[in-house]
CSV table of C-alpha atoms in Angstrom, one decimal:
chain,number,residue,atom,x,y,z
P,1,UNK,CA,19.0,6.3,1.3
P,2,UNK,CA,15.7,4.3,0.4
P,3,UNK,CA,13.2,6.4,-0.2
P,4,UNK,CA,9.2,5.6,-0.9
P,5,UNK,CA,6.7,7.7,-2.9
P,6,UNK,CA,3.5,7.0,-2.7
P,7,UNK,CA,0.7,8.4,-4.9
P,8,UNK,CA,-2.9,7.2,-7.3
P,9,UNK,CA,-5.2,7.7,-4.5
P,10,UNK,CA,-8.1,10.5,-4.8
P,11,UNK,CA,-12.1,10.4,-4.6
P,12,UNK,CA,-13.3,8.3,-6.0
P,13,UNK,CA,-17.1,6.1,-5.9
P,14,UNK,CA,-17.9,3.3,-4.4
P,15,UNK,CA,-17.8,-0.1,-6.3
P,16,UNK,CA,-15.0,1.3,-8.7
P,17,UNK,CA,-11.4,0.3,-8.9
P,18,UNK,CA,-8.4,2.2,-8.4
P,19,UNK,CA,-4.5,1.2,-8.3
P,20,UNK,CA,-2.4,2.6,-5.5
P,21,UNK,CA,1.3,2.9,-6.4
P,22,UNK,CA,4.6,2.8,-4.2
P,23,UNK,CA,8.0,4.0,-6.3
P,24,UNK,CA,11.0,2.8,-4.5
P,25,UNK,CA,14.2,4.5,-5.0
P,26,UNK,CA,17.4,3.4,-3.1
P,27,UNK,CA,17.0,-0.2,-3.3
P,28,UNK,CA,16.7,-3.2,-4.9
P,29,UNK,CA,13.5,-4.5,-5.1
P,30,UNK,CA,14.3,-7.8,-5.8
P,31,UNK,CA,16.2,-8.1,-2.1
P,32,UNK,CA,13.1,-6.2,-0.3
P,33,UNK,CA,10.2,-6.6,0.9
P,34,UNK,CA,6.9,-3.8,0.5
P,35,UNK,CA,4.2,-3.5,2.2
P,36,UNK,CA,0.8,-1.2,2.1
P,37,UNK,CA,-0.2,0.2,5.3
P,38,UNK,CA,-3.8,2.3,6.0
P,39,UNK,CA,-4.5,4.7,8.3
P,40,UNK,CA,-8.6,5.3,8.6
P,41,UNK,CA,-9.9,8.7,9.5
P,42,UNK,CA,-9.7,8.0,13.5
P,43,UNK,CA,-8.0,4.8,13.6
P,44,UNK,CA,-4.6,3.5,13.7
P,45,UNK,CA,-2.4,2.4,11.1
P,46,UNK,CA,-2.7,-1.3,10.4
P,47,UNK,CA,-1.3,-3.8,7.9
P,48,UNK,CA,-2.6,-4.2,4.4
P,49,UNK,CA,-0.5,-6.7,2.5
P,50,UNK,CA,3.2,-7.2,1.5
P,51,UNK,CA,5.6,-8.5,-1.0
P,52,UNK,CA,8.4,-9.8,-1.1
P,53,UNK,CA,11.0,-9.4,-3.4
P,54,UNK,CA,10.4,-13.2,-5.2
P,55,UNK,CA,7.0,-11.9,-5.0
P,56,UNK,CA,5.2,-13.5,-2.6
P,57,UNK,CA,2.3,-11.8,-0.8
P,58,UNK,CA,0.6,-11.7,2.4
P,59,UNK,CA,-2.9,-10.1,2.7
P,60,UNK,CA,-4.8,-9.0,6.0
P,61,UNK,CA,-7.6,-11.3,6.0
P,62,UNK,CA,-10.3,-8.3,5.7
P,63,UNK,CA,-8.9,-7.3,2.0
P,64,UNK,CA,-8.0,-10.7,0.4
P,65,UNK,CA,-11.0,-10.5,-2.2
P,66,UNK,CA,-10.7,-7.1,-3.0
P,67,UNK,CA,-7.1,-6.2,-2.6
P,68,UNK,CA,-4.0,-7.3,-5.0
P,69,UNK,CA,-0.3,-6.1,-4.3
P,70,UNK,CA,2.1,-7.1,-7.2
P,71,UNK,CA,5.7,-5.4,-8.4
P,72,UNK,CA,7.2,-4.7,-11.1
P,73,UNK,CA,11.2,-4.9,-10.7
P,74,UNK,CA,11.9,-3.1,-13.9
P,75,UNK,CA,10.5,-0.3,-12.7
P,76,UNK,CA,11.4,-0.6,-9.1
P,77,UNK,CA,7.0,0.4,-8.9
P,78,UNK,CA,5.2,-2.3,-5.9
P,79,UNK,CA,1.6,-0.9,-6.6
P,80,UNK,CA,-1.8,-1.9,-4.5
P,81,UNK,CA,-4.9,-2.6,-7.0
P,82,UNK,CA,-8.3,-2.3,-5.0
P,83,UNK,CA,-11.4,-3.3,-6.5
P,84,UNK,CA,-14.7,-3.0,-5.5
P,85,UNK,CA,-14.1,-0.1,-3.8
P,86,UNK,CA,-16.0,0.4,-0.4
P,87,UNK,CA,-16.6,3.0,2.0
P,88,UNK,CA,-14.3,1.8,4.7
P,89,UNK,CA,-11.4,1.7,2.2
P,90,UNK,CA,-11.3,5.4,2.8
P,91,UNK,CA,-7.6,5.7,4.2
P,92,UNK,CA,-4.2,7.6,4.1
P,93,UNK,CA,-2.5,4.8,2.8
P,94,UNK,CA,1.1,4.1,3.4
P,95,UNK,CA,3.9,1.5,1.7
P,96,UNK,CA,6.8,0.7,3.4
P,97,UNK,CA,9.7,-1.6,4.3
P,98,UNK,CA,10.4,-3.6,7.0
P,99,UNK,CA,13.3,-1.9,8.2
P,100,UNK,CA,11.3,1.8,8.1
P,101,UNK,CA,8.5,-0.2,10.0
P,102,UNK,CA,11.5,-0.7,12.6
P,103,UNK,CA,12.6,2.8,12.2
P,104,UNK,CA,9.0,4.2,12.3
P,105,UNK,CA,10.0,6.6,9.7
P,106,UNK,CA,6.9,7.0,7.2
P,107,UNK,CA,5.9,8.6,3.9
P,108,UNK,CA,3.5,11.0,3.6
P,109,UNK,CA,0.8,8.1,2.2
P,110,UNK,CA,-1.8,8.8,-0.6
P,111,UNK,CA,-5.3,9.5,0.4
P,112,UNK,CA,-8.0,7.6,-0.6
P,113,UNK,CA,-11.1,8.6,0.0
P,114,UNK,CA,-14.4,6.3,-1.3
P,115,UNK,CA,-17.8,8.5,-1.4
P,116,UNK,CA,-20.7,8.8,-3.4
């Protein structure tokens, strides 16, 4: 029944912002934890943080100064602000939940891609 949609991504440049966002239906966001997940053009998926329902946050160590995950219960939305925008932040990027993790049943992502 839960069910993930993710979607903000897009070209854009270098050294600009953007905010990723997850919109989780199915659930109750205050009992479950989301997490962002990136896939780099010929790489594997790997971690990029997670939240849990009393909002605590975990970051790989790679995006801690750049990268902010927050939710908003309310609207059941867990987004994924990136700032400073870099190359190497070009990614299908993913969120997800620990038991889809287990179930390896994934989204379609959102693309971001980071060019000038």
């Amino acid at each position: 029944q839960l069910q993930l949609l993710e979607s903000g991504g897009g070209s854009v440049q270098p050294g600009g912002s953007v905010r990723l966002s997850c919109a989780v239906s199915g659930a109750v966001l205050s009992f479950e934890t989301v997490g962002w997940y990136r896939r780099p053009p010929g790489k594997q998926r790997g971690f990029v943080a997670d939240i849990t329902g009393g909002g605590l946050t975990t970051y790989e160590d790679s995006v801690k100064a750049r990268f902010t995950i927050s939710i908003n219960n309310a609207k059941n939305m867990v987004y994924l602000q990136i700032d400073n925008l870099k190359p190497e932040d070009t990614a299908l990027y993913y969120c997800n939940t620990p038991n889809g993790i287990s179930r390896d049943s994934w989204g379609q992502g959102t693309q971001l891609t980071v060019s000038s």
